[in-house]
Amino acid sequence: MGEFELIRRFFAAAPCAQPAEGVALGIGDDCALLQLPPGEQLAVSTDTLVVGVHFPHSPDPFLLGQRALAVAASDLAAMGAAPLGFTLAMTVEQADAAWLQAFAQGLSQMAQDCGLALVGGDTTRGPLSLTLTVFGRVPAGQALTRSGAQAGDLLCVGGELGDAAGALPLVLGQRESSGPAAQQLLQRYWAPQPQLALGQWLRGRATAALDISDGLLADCGHIAAASGLALQIEAQRVPLSPALQEIAGVAARDCALAGGDDYRLAFTLPAEHLPALRAQWPACAVIGQVLAGSGVQLLDAAGCLVDPPRAGYQHFGSAGD
Ligand code: ADP
Ligand code: MG
């Protein structure tokens, strides 16, 4: 199978590459053409995933397709952008039809969940690696950035954290992976759900936002630095799933604080918006506040400042970033 046959069969023909709103021209020419409504800006982000660095060797291709797009789309959620399309630059060792078919199905599944159309890409031979560029649209000047937090804002997260970090020993085959709790964590690792609707709802409400990819503490440090303020986190308020507590035991909280790959949003919110957040997004949790100062402070259950846990799990998400 040649390069063009491969592109045609598995990508141009995939459900996610069919005509979509905002895509004036898709796969097949030298460029794709995207149409933005007047007054909107284009949000663009690229992520590369390399075998052995960001995911294990011999991954399930369906799951890999899902995860690669979810990781990339999460950056659109973080900016409050509405999804438009994406490109896929892929390097594969060989043209294995069954593998490519399953990969394209996983990719299409996540593309459908996110509302993203595949509009182009590149295909080369070599060690397995994927580069996805996602495109979104946002009303001019309304994107959520990391730099707008204000002293007095609440620090919030989009839901339970730490599941993907808790899944790592299972992903790496260091631990038995049967049972519903293990399956739930594996699902969170392989198919994170980018919080695109939440991100758009936060436009005009949140003062700063990002998606948690390197771990809550590390990523909150980015908001603190960009905003020139301190973020204080109360460790006991960080939501943990029952599945994570079952699998990780006493290490669950450290997974949530320092583990990576959550792909949930962290954001700062003026307190006046809290009732609406609680009503619309009950899974979101307030975990702390924004203060004058710098860096990230962690408080224990007694309200005492404690040293943050070191990243206890070596994980694919941070090593190669
Ligand atoms: P060019 O040589 O002009 O860069 P290519 O021959 O690489 O174009 O690709 C032909 C068309 O197929 C282009 O529209 C490109 O965007 C698309 N394409 C190539 N690889 C992929 C892929 N893996 N997934 C989706 N579209 C792809
Ligand atoms: Mg060309």
mmCIF file of C-alpha atoms and ligand atoms in Angstrom:
data_model
loop_
_atom_site.group_PDB
_atom_site.id
_atom_site.type_symbol
_atom_site.label_atom_id
_atom_site.label_comp_id
_atom_site.label_asym_id
_atom_site.label_seq_id
_atom_site.Cartn_x
_atom_site.Cartn_y
_atom_site.Cartn_z
ATOM 1 C CA MET A 1 0.000 0.000 0.000
ATOM 2 C CA GLY A 2 1.474 3.364 -1.020
ATOM 3 C CA GLU A 3 1.309 6.608 0.891
ATOM 4 C CA PHE A 4 -1.639 8.040 -1.037
ATOM 5 C CA GLU A 5 -3.634 4.815 -0.858
ATOM 6 C CA LEU A 6 -3.014 4.782 2.903
ATOM 7 C CA ILE A 7 -4.171 8.395 3.314
ATOM 8 C CA ARG A 8 -7.244 7.801 1.170
ATOM 9 C CA ARG A 9 -8.331 4.528 2.772
ATOM 10 C CA PHE A 10 -7.766 5.255 6.433
ATOM 11 C CA PHE A 11 -7.863 9.014 6.825
ATOM 12 C CA ALA A 12 -9.667 10.801 3.954
ATOM 13 C CA ALA A 13 -12.409 8.151 4.180
ATOM 14 C CA ALA A 14 -12.660 8.275 7.998
ATOM 15 C CA PRO A 15 -15.890 9.615 9.543
ATOM 16 C CA CYS A 16 -13.920 12.467 11.149
ATOM 17 C CA ALA A 17 -12.682 13.702 7.730
ATOM 18 C CA GLN A 18 -16.119 14.266 6.200
ATOM 19 C CA PRO A 19 -17.419 17.792 5.399
ATOM 20 C CA ALA A 20 -17.910 19.827 8.542
ATOM 21 C CA GLU A 21 -18.984 23.312 9.549
ATOM 22 C CA GLY A 22 -16.079 25.752 9.399
ATOM 23 C CA VAL A 23 -14.086 23.575 6.970
ATOM 24 C CA ALA A 24 -14.226 25.160 3.506
ATOM 25 C CA LEU A 25 -11.686 22.654 2.105
ATOM 26 C CA GLY A 26 -10.468 19.463 3.773
ATOM 27 C CA ILE A 27 -7.980 16.693 2.930
ATOM 28 C CA GLY A 28 -6.602 16.460 -0.620
ATOM 29 C CA ASP A 29 -5.107 19.793 -1.600
ATOM 30 C CA ASP A 30 -1.924 21.549 -0.507
ATOM 31 C CA CYS A 31 -3.684 23.303 2.360
ATOM 32 C CA ALA A 32 -6.984 22.992 4.125
ATOM 33 C CA LEU A 33 -9.124 26.114 4.314
ATOM 34 C CA LEU A 34 -10.895 26.977 7.553
ATOM 35 C CA GLN A 35 -13.658 29.560 7.736
ATOM 36 C CA LEU A 36 -13.898 31.719 10.854
ATOM 37 C CA PRO A 37 -17.036 33.727 11.650
ATOM 38 C CA PRO A 38 -16.376 37.497 11.695
ATOM 39 C CA GLY A 39 -14.956 38.735 14.990
ATOM 40 C CA GLU A 40 -13.463 35.395 16.012
ATOM 41 C CA GLN A 41 -9.832 34.439 16.518
ATOM 42 C CA LEU A 42 -8.170 31.160 15.559
ATOM 43 C CA ALA A 43 -6.797 29.172 18.528
ATOM 44 C CA VAL A 44 -3.974 26.795 17.522
ATOM 45 C CA SER A 45 -2.056 24.189 19.521
ATOM 46 C CA THR A 46 0.308 21.313 18.626
ATOM 47 C CA ASP A 47 1.198 18.193 20.620
ATOM 48 C CA THR A 48 3.627 15.427 19.727
ATOM 49 C CA LEU A 49 3.398 11.934 21.204
ATOM 50 C CA VAL A 50 6.404 9.628 20.787
ATOM 51 C CA VAL A 51 6.391 5.882 21.376
ATOM 52 C CA GLY A 52 8.236 4.916 24.542
ATOM 53 C CA VAL A 53 8.054 8.484 25.839
ATOM 54 C CA HIS A 54 4.405 9.499 25.857
ATOM 55 C CA PHE A 55 2.830 6.058 25.525
ATOM 56 C CA PRO A 56 4.124 2.477 25.923
ATOM 57 C CA HIS A 57 5.476 0.324 23.120
ATOM 58 C CA SER A 58 2.876 -1.729 21.179
ATOM 59 C CA PRO A 59 -0.121 0.355 22.284
ATOM 60 C CA ASP A 60 -3.664 -0.624 21.373
ATOM 61 C CA PRO A 61 -4.146 1.460 18.182
ATOM 62 C CA PHE A 62 -7.790 2.351 18.879
ATOM 63 C CA LEU A 63 -6.902 3.665 22.340
ATOM 64 C CA LEU A 64 -3.859 5.494 20.995
ATOM 65 C CA GLY A 65 -5.988 7.295 18.399
ATOM 66 C CA GLN A 66 -8.444 8.362 21.091
ATOM 67 C CA ARG A 67 -5.789 9.523 23.509
ATOM 68 C CA ALA A 68 -3.670 11.432 20.985
ATOM 69 C CA LEU A 69 -6.588 13.621 19.962
ATOM 70 C CA ALA A 70 -7.917 14.056 23.515
ATOM 71 C CA VAL A 71 -4.532 15.328 24.717
ATOM 72 C CA ALA A 72 -4.395 17.867 21.890
ATOM 73 C CA ALA A 73 -8.051 18.965 22.147
ATOM 74 C CA SER A 74 -7.666 19.628 25.866
ATOM 75 C CA ASP A 75 -5.593 22.717 25.016
ATOM 76 C CA LEU A 76 -8.581 24.171 23.148
ATOM 77 C CA ALA A 77 -10.735 23.573 26.226
ATOM 78 C CA ALA A 78 -8.176 25.390 28.365
ATOM 79 C CA MET A 79 -8.430 28.529 26.211
ATOM 80 C CA GLY A 80 -12.224 28.486 26.055
ATOM 81 C CA ALA A 81 -12.096 27.802 22.303
ATOM 82 C CA ALA A 82 -14.854 26.078 20.346
ATOM 83 C CA PRO A 83 -13.533 23.083 18.378
ATOM 84 C CA LEU A 84 -13.017 23.439 14.620
ATOM 85 C CA GLY A 85 -10.548 20.936 13.134
ATOM 86 C CA PHE A 86 -7.186 19.214 13.418
ATOM 87 C CA THR A 87 -4.280 17.921 11.362
ATOM 88 C CA LEU A 88 -2.429 14.657 11.930
ATOM 89 C CA ALA A 89 1.270 14.259 11.111
ATOM 90 C CA MET A 90 2.045 10.602 11.679
ATOM 91 C CA THR A 91 5.183 8.513 11.445
ATOM 92 C CA VAL A 92 4.588 4.766 11.383
ATOM 93 C CA GLU A 93 6.990 1.827 11.079
ATOM 94 C CA GLN A 94 4.879 0.119 8.424
ATOM 95 C CA ALA A 95 1.523 0.321 6.664
ATOM 96 C CA ASP A 96 -0.336 -2.311 8.703
ATOM 97 C CA ALA A 97 -3.949 -2.116 7.495
ATOM 98 C CA ALA A 98 -5.558 -3.559 10.642
ATOM 99 C CA TRP A 99 -3.509 -1.260 12.869
ATOM 100 C CA LEU A 100 -4.274 1.846 10.786
ATOM 101 C CA GLN A 101 -7.959 0.965 10.640
ATOM 102 C CA ALA A 102 -8.231 0.641 14.429
ATOM 103 C CA PHE A 103 -6.176 3.802 14.955
ATOM 104 C CA ALA A 104 -8.415 5.778 12.596
ATOM 105 C CA GLN A 105 -11.506 4.437 14.381
ATOM 106 C CA GLY A 106 -10.202 5.565 17.778
ATOM 107 C CA LEU A 107 -9.284 8.922 16.317
ATOM 108 C CA SER A 108 -12.737 9.300 14.734
ATOM 109 C CA GLN A 109 -14.453 8.335 17.978
ATOM 110 C CA MET A 110 -12.678 11.087 19.915
ATOM 111 C CA ALA A 111 -13.081 13.530 17.010
ATOM 112 C CA GLN A 112 -16.825 12.958 17.126
ATOM 113 C CA ASP A 113 -16.938 13.346 20.914
ATOM 114 C CA CYS A 114 -15.022 16.636 20.626
ATOM 115 C CA GLY A 115 -16.618 18.016 17.438
ATOM 116 C CA LEU A 116 -13.286 18.221 15.578
ATOM 117 C CA ALA A 117 -12.841 17.502 11.843
ATOM 118 C CA LEU A 118 -9.652 15.988 10.390
ATOM 119 C CA VAL A 119 -8.570 18.503 7.716
ATOM 120 C CA GLY A 120 -5.076 17.355 6.704
ATOM 121 C CA GLY A 121 -1.803 15.861 7.775
ATOM 122 C CA ASP A 122 1.398 14.201 6.743
ATOM 123 C CA THR A 123 2.416 10.548 6.565
ATOM 124 C CA THR A 124 5.981 9.271 6.866
ATOM 125 C CA ARG A 125 7.812 6.078 7.756
ATOM 126 C CA GLY A 126 9.893 5.720 10.930
ATOM 127 C CA PRO A 127 9.545 5.095 14.676
ATOM 128 C CA LEU A 128 5.919 5.597 15.766
ATOM 129 C CA SER A 129 5.200 9.243 16.512
ATOM 130 C CA LEU A 130 2.120 11.442 16.235
ATOM 131 C CA THR A 131 1.863 15.212 15.946
ATOM 132 C CA LEU A 132 -1.610 16.660 16.151
ATOM 133 C CA THR A 133 -2.411 20.306 15.603
ATOM 134 C CA VAL A 134 -5.831 21.418 16.751
ATOM 135 C CA PHE A 135 -7.722 24.503 15.621
ATOM 136 C CA GLY A 136 -10.502 26.232 17.496
ATOM 137 C CA ARG A 137 -12.309 29.538 17.400
ATOM 138 C CA VAL A 138 -12.933 32.056 20.108
ATOM 139 C CA PRO A 139 -14.564 35.503 20.088
ATOM 140 C CA ALA A 140 -11.772 38.080 19.726
ATOM 141 C CA GLY A 141 -10.222 38.983 23.054
ATOM 142 C CA GLN A 142 -12.183 36.397 25.053
ATOM 143 C CA ALA A 143 -9.766 33.475 25.184
ATOM 144 C CA LEU A 144 -8.916 32.237 28.679
ATOM 145 C CA THR A 145 -5.227 32.691 29.420
ATOM 146 C CA ARG A 146 -2.960 31.837 32.347
ATOM 147 C CA SER A 147 -2.243 35.430 33.218
ATOM 148 C CA GLY A 148 -5.458 37.011 34.474
ATOM 149 C CA ALA A 149 -5.873 35.595 38.002
ATOM 150 C CA GLN A 150 -6.758 38.171 40.686
ATOM 151 C CA ALA A 151 -6.058 38.054 44.422
ATOM 152 C CA GLY A 152 -9.241 36.853 46.116
ATOM 153 C CA ASP A 153 -10.353 34.590 43.256
ATOM 154 C CA LEU A 154 -11.257 30.993 44.034
ATOM 155 C CA LEU A 155 -9.048 28.239 42.624
ATOM 156 C CA CYS A 156 -11.174 25.506 41.033
ATOM 157 C CA VAL A 157 -10.693 22.252 39.133
ATOM 158 C CA GLY A 158 -12.952 20.560 36.592
ATOM 159 C CA GLY A 159 -13.387 17.279 38.499
ATOM 160 C CA GLU A 160 -11.608 14.388 40.187
ATOM 161 C CA LEU A 161 -7.837 14.322 39.687
ATOM 162 C CA GLY A 162 -5.148 11.651 39.780
ATOM 163 C CA ASP A 163 -6.915 8.813 37.965
ATOM 164 C CA ALA A 164 -4.489 8.756 35.037
ATOM 165 C CA ALA A 165 -1.456 8.811 37.343
ATOM 166 C CA GLY A 166 -3.058 6.011 39.343
ATOM 167 C CA ALA A 167 -3.491 4.054 36.094
ATOM 168 C CA LEU A 168 0.200 4.171 35.187
ATOM 169 C CA PRO A 169 1.302 1.003 36.996
ATOM 170 C CA LEU A 170 -1.559 -0.734 35.137
ATOM 171 C CA VAL A 171 -0.621 0.818 31.784
ATOM 172 C CA LEU A 172 2.985 -0.270 32.278
ATOM 173 C CA GLY A 173 1.923 -3.794 33.190
ATOM 174 C CA GLN A 174 3.490 -3.495 36.640
ATOM 175 C CA ARG A 175 0.206 -4.360 38.238
ATOM 176 C CA GLU A 176 -2.829 -6.601 37.635
ATOM 177 C CA SER A 177 -5.493 -4.632 35.775
ATOM 178 C CA SER A 178 -8.768 -6.490 36.239
ATOM 179 C CA GLY A 179 -11.758 -5.251 38.225
ATOM 180 C CA PRO A 180 -14.036 -2.245 37.701
ATOM 181 C CA ALA A 181 -11.848 0.265 39.570
ATOM 182 C CA ALA A 182 -8.794 -0.631 37.473
ATOM 183 C CA GLN A 183 -10.883 -0.437 34.289
ATOM 184 C CA GLN A 184 -12.143 3.017 35.256
ATOM 185 C CA LEU A 185 -8.614 4.326 35.785
ATOM 186 C CA LEU A 186 -7.408 2.817 32.503
ATOM 187 C CA GLN A 187 -10.327 4.476 30.745
ATOM 188 C CA ARG A 188 -9.302 7.845 32.216
ATOM 189 C CA TYR A 189 -5.727 7.318 31.003
ATOM 190 C CA TRP A 190 -6.580 6.187 27.473
ATOM 191 C CA ALA A 191 -9.675 8.290 26.828
ATOM 192 C CA PRO A 192 -9.542 11.539 28.798
ATOM 193 C CA GLN A 193 -12.535 13.762 27.968
ATOM 194 C CA PRO A 194 -11.394 17.293 27.061
ATOM 195 C CA GLN A 195 -13.572 19.765 28.966
ATOM 196 C CA LEU A 196 -14.521 21.786 25.894
ATOM 197 C CA ALA A 197 -18.013 22.794 27.032
ATOM 198 C CA LEU A 198 -16.753 23.841 30.465
ATOM 199 C CA GLY A 199 -13.978 25.920 28.885
ATOM 200 C CA GLN A 200 -16.460 27.809 26.724
ATOM 201 C CA TRP A 201 -18.767 28.375 29.697
ATOM 202 C CA LEU A 202 -15.856 29.866 31.628
ATOM 203 C CA ARG A 203 -15.312 32.604 29.007
ATOM 204 C CA GLY A 204 -16.136 35.932 30.597
ATOM 205 C CA ARG A 205 -16.239 34.279 34.043
ATOM 206 C CA ALA A 206 -12.872 32.670 34.859
ATOM 207 C CA THR A 207 -9.910 35.040 35.123
ATOM 208 C CA ALA A 208 -7.279 32.398 34.231
ATOM 209 C CA ALA A 209 -7.335 28.769 33.114
ATOM 210 C CA LEU A 210 -5.225 25.888 31.843
ATOM 211 C CA ASP A 211 -5.566 22.156 31.420
ATOM 212 C CA ILE A 212 -3.721 19.974 33.922
ATOM 213 C CA SER A 213 -1.216 17.841 32.013
ATOM 214 C CA ASP A 214 1.930 17.843 34.170
ATOM 215 C CA GLY A 215 0.184 17.590 37.540
ATOM 216 C CA LEU A 216 -1.948 20.006 39.572
ATOM 217 C CA LEU A 217 0.896 21.593 41.562
ATOM 218 C CA ALA A 218 3.188 22.067 38.568
ATOM 219 C CA ASP A 219 0.441 23.489 36.388
ATOM 220 C CA CYS A 220 -0.894 25.805 39.097
ATOM 221 C CA GLY A 221 2.659 27.129 39.235
ATOM 222 C CA HIS A 222 2.208 28.279 35.633
ATOM 223 C CA ILE A 223 -0.909 30.312 36.511
ATOM 224 C CA ALA A 224 0.838 31.758 39.578
ATOM 225 C CA ALA A 225 3.879 32.800 37.536
ATOM 226 C CA ALA A 226 1.902 34.186 34.589
ATOM 227 C CA SER A 227 -0.462 36.113 36.874
ATOM 228 C CA GLY A 228 2.233 37.338 39.299
ATOM 229 C CA LEU A 229 0.356 35.967 42.323
ATOM 230 C CA ALA A 230 0.336 32.977 44.701
ATOM 231 C CA LEU A 231 -2.043 30.016 44.457
ATOM 232 C CA GLN A 232 -2.959 28.330 47.732
ATOM 233 C CA ILE A 233 -4.262 24.753 47.528
ATOM 234 C CA GLU A 234 -6.010 22.935 50.375
ATOM 235 C CA ALA A 235 -4.975 19.324 49.798
ATOM 236 C CA GLN A 236 -8.098 17.882 51.441
ATOM 237 C CA ARG A 237 -10.391 19.695 48.994
ATOM 238 C CA VAL A 238 -8.862 18.115 45.876
ATOM 239 C CA PRO A 239 -11.507 15.654 44.644
ATOM 240 C CA LEU A 240 -10.482 11.980 44.367
ATOM 241 C CA SER A 241 -12.456 9.229 42.657
ATOM 242 C CA PRO A 242 -13.441 6.149 44.695
ATOM 243 C CA ALA A 243 -11.672 4.053 42.029
ATOM 244 C CA LEU A 244 -8.386 5.880 42.593
ATOM 245 C CA GLN A 245 -8.681 5.526 46.357
ATOM 246 C CA GLU A 246 -9.294 1.804 45.922
ATOM 247 C CA ILE A 247 -6.319 1.269 43.608
ATOM 248 C CA ALA A 248 -3.768 3.733 45.008
ATOM 249 C CA GLY A 249 -4.737 3.723 48.709
ATOM 250 C CA VAL A 250 -2.775 6.296 50.710
ATOM 251 C CA ALA A 251 -0.936 7.409 47.556
ATOM 252 C CA ALA A 252 -4.206 8.627 45.953
ATOM 253 C CA ARG A 253 -3.823 12.227 47.083
ATOM 254 C CA ASP A 254 -0.237 12.417 45.823
ATOM 255 C CA CYS A 255 -1.441 11.099 42.437
ATOM 256 C CA ALA A 256 -3.943 13.980 42.333
ATOM 257 C CA LEU A 257 -1.440 16.635 43.443
ATOM 258 C CA ALA A 258 1.682 15.616 41.554
ATOM 259 C CA GLY A 259 0.683 12.984 38.965
ATOM 260 C CA GLY A 260 0.104 14.077 35.392
ATOM 261 C CA ASP A 261 -2.160 13.343 32.446
ATOM 262 C CA ASP A 262 -5.409 14.524 34.059
ATOM 263 C CA TYR A 263 -6.507 16.759 31.177
ATOM 264 C CA ARG A 264 -9.025 18.480 33.401
ATOM 265 C CA LEU A 265 -9.213 22.257 33.691
ATOM 266 C CA ALA A 266 -7.850 24.303 36.567
ATOM 267 C CA PHE A 267 -9.142 27.873 36.716
ATOM 268 C CA THR A 268 -9.444 30.929 38.901
ATOM 269 C CA LEU A 269 -12.934 32.291 39.418
ATOM 270 C CA PRO A 270 -14.282 35.419 41.105
ATOM 271 C CA ALA A 271 -16.503 34.238 43.981
ATOM 272 C CA GLU A 272 -19.602 35.910 42.460
ATOM 273 C CA HIS A 273 -19.669 33.138 39.823
ATOM 274 C CA LEU A 274 -19.573 30.258 42.303
ATOM 275 C CA PRO A 275 -23.361 29.687 42.571
ATOM 276 C CA ALA A 276 -23.666 29.418 38.776
ATOM 277 C CA LEU A 277 -20.660 27.079 38.612
ATOM 278 C CA ARG A 278 -22.146 24.812 41.260
ATOM 279 C CA ALA A 279 -25.494 24.725 39.476
ATOM 280 C CA GLN A 280 -24.109 24.088 35.973
ATOM 281 C CA TRP A 281 -20.986 22.044 36.702
ATOM 282 C CA PRO A 282 -21.474 20.037 39.881
ATOM 283 C CA ALA A 283 -18.309 17.990 39.261
ATOM 284 C CA CYS A 284 -16.162 21.123 39.576
ATOM 285 C CA ALA A 285 -14.582 21.730 42.969
ATOM 286 C CA VAL A 286 -13.109 24.722 44.765
ATOM 287 C CA ILE A 287 -9.682 23.649 46.029
ATOM 288 C CA GLY A 288 -8.117 26.906 47.177
ATOM 289 C CA GLN A 289 -7.662 30.571 46.459
ATOM 290 C CA VAL A 290 -5.489 33.213 44.827
ATOM 291 C CA LEU A 291 -3.362 35.367 47.143
ATOM 292 C CA ALA A 292 -0.776 38.123 46.860
ATOM 293 C CA GLY A 293 2.712 36.634 46.625
ATOM 294 C CA SER A 294 4.207 34.031 44.334
ATOM 295 C CA GLY A 295 4.334 30.289 43.762
ATOM 296 C CA VAL A 296 2.048 27.503 44.955
ATOM 297 C CA GLN A 297 1.320 26.878 48.641
ATOM 298 C CA LEU A 298 -0.086 23.580 49.858
ATOM 299 C CA LEU A 299 -2.113 23.357 53.091
ATOM 300 C CA ASP A 300 -2.867 20.125 54.984
ATOM 301 C CA ALA A 301 -6.170 19.277 56.703
ATOM 302 C CA ALA A 302 -5.162 21.326 59.753
ATOM 303 C CA GLY A 303 -4.465 24.375 57.576
ATOM 304 C CA CYS A 304 -0.675 24.113 58.018
ATOM 305 C CA LEU A 305 1.704 24.773 55.130
ATOM 306 C CA VAL A 306 3.298 21.517 53.968
ATOM 307 C CA ASP A 307 5.993 20.613 51.443
ATOM 308 C CA PRO A 308 4.462 19.502 48.151
ATOM 309 C CA PRO A 309 4.899 15.814 47.294
ATOM 310 C CA ARG A 310 7.542 15.058 44.706
ATOM 311 C CA ALA A 311 6.204 13.625 41.454
ATOM 312 C CA GLY A 312 5.972 10.085 42.788
ATOM 313 C CA TYR A 313 5.159 8.427 39.516
ATOM 314 C CA GLN A 314 7.386 8.544 36.538
ATOM 315 C CA HIS A 315 4.935 9.110 33.723
ATOM 316 C CA PHE A 316 4.919 9.366 29.985
ATOM 317 C CA GLY A 317 3.218 12.736 30.034
ATOM 318 C CA SER A 318 6.038 14.757 31.582
ATOM 319 C CA ALA A 319 9.265 12.987 30.695
ATOM 320 C CA GLY A 320 9.423 14.146 27.116
ATOM 321 C CA ASP A 321 7.514 17.423 27.273
HETATM 322 P P1 ADP B 1 1.903 17.718 0.223
HETATM 323 O O1 ADP B 1 2.973 16.886 -0.411
HETATM 324 O O2 ADP B 1 1.321 18.767 -0.680
HETATM 325 O O3 ADP B 1 2.296 18.278 1.564
HETATM 326 P P2 ADP B 1 0.779 15.204 0.919
HETATM 327 O O4 ADP B 1 1.042 14.403 -0.279
HETATM 328 O O5 ADP B 1 1.684 15.040 2.108
HETATM 329 O O6 ADP B 1 0.677 16.722 0.518
HETATM 330 O O7 ADP B 1 -0.703 14.912 1.408
HETATM 331 C C1 ADP B 1 -1.785 14.893 0.510
HETATM 332 C C2 ADP B 1 -3.044 15.327 1.221
HETATM 333 O O8 ADP B 1 -3.348 14.368 2.241
HETATM 334 C C3 ADP B 1 -2.922 16.672 1.914
HETATM 335 O O9 ADP B 1 -4.170 17.313 1.838
HETATM 336 C C4 ADP B 1 -2.604 16.295 3.349
HETATM 337 O O10 ADP B 1 -3.064 17.285 4.238
HETATM 338 C C5 ADP B 1 -3.369 14.987 3.498
HETATM 339 N N1 ADP B 1 -2.779 14.040 4.472
HETATM 340 C C6 ADP B 1 -1.546 13.452 4.418
HETATM 341 N N2 ADP B 1 -1.375 12.601 5.456
HETATM 342 C C7 ADP B 1 -2.512 12.637 6.183
HETATM 343 C C8 ADP B 1 -2.972 11.980 7.364
HETATM 344 N N3 ADP B 1 -2.225 11.106 8.039
HETATM 345 N N4 ADP B 1 -4.206 12.283 7.813
HETATM 346 C C9 ADP B 1 -4.963 13.170 7.159
HETATM 347 N N5 ADP B 1 -4.626 13.801 6.041
HETATM 348 C C10 ADP B 1 -3.419 13.548 5.544
HETATM 349 MG MG MG B 2 1.852 20.547 -1.312
#
